[in-house]
Amino acid sequence: MASVRISELCAEIDAKVHVPGDMDREVERAAVGDLLSFVMGSDADGAAWITVQTHLNVAAVAVLKDIPIIIIASGREPAADLFERCRAEGIALVSAAASVFDTCVKLGRLGISG
Amino acid sequence: MADPIHLEYEVAADDYQAAGAASNSVKETLKMLGLPTAISRRAAIITYEAEMNLVIHGGGGKIVANIDEESVELMTIDEGPGIPDVEKAVQEGFTTAGDRAREMGFGAGMGLPNIKRNADVFEIFTEVGTGTTLRTVINLP
């Protein structure tokens, strides 16, 4: 398992950075899910979170799970209030043009595990 | 911890914007009290799901947290429609949530199961047409 800086992770997935958060923080794991209760109930604590949900409640879950970076995949863009909340909470918010699957593959290449 | 701590939060019906505020406050309080991360994580999951239940189903309501040296008690009280079949409601995958909630990634029938899994005590008092009280307790190590 590798520790990867968020800035490095963003470069790998060619992310559009909406909120930088703490780009020097490192993550080892990633989680995928669009059902918020699924992510809440999972062991996603501290992981990078890949989702296609774009609304404000995504930030609420990220805060509760200590998730340092939200990656919105498949070319979707975050809602304005999600952007604002992430900025207030210091959570990195980025989007990726690639699909959820392709984004995961790229993170896997960096040594990030599930 | 000298005195027990009592917290109360009002949750409004259909207010998806504010959802997560009570759970975050409970989590932060437990962290501040120096309780183990595992405990604050469980409390956060319970409170978040309970909060969403009030937003989606309960017509709004109240969340109450009582923290003492032995346990964290988390309760939600609403005057909503009540739960006709509790056994069904706690089954994974069963939901009565509407389209809006589902589109946002809620309403997958995971809320009450998530709560039950993280609680040492899990009780539902409900009456159709009157409301629902959910009581959970996490025992402290």
GROMACS .gro file of C-alpha atoms in nm, chain A residues 34-42 45-46 53 55-58 60-66 81 85 89, chain B residues 16-20 23-24 27 31 37 41 44-45 48-49 52 102-106 108 110-111 114 117:
model
   52
   34ASP     CA    1  -2.304   0.704  -0.467
   35LEU     CA    2  -2.535   0.581  -0.193
   36LEU     CA    3  -2.455   0.807   0.100
   37SER     CA    4  -2.561   0.553   0.362
   38PHE     CA    5  -2.336   0.296   0.200
   39VAL     CA    6  -2.036   0.526   0.231
   40MET     CA    7  -2.137   0.627   0.585
   41GLY     CA    8  -2.160   0.263   0.689
   42SER     CA    9  -1.837   0.159   0.518
   45ASP     CA   10  -1.260   0.684   0.699
   46GLY     CA   11  -0.965   0.886   0.576
   53GLN     CA   12  -2.305   1.266  -0.659
   55HIS     CA   13  -2.478   1.790  -0.410
   56LEU     CA   14  -2.412   1.943  -0.070
   57ASN     CA   15  -2.476   1.630   0.136
   58VAL     CA   16  -2.162   1.473  -0.008
   60ALA     CA   17  -2.159   1.621   0.519
   61VAL     CA   18  -2.060   1.258   0.473
   62ALA     CA   19  -1.700   1.353   0.394
   63VAL     CA   20  -1.676   1.556   0.715
   64LEU     CA   21  -1.818   1.274   0.926
   65LYS     CA   22  -1.587   1.017   0.767
   66ASP     CA   23  -1.275   1.238   0.778
   81ASP     CA   24  -2.309   2.481  -0.233
   85ARG     CA   25  -1.897   2.370   0.207
   89GLU     CA   26  -1.431   2.246   0.580
  130TYR     CA   27  -3.133   1.852   0.295
  131GLN     CA   28  -2.910   2.159   0.315
  132ALA     CA   29  -2.868   2.147   0.693
  133ALA     CA   30  -2.843   1.770   0.713
  134GLY     CA   31  -2.526   1.658   0.884
  137SER     CA   32  -2.414   1.457   1.357
  138ASN     CA   33  -2.110   1.675   1.311
  141LYS     CA   34  -1.901   1.385   1.672
  145LYS     CA   35  -1.389   1.406   2.018
  151THR     CA   36  -1.235   0.756   1.762
  155ARG     CA   37  -1.742   0.729   1.442
  158ALA     CA   38  -2.162   0.999   1.384
  159ILE     CA   39  -2.312   0.720   1.172
  162TYR     CA   40  -2.637   1.110   1.056
  163GLU     CA   41  -2.877   0.833   0.961
  166MET     CA   42  -3.169   1.190   0.748
  216ARG     CA   43  -3.327   0.839  -0.396
  217GLU     CA   44  -3.178   1.062  -0.664
  218MET     CA   45  -2.959   1.220  -0.398
  219GLY     CA   46  -2.823   0.883  -0.292
  220PHE     CA   47  -3.052   0.834   0.007
  222ALA     CA   48  -3.145   0.274  -0.018
  224MET     CA   49  -2.965   0.125   0.476
  225GLY     CA   50  -3.039   0.389   0.739
  228ASN     CA   51  -2.665   0.118   0.977
  231ARG     CA   52  -2.524  -0.216   1.355
   0.00000   0.00000   0.00000
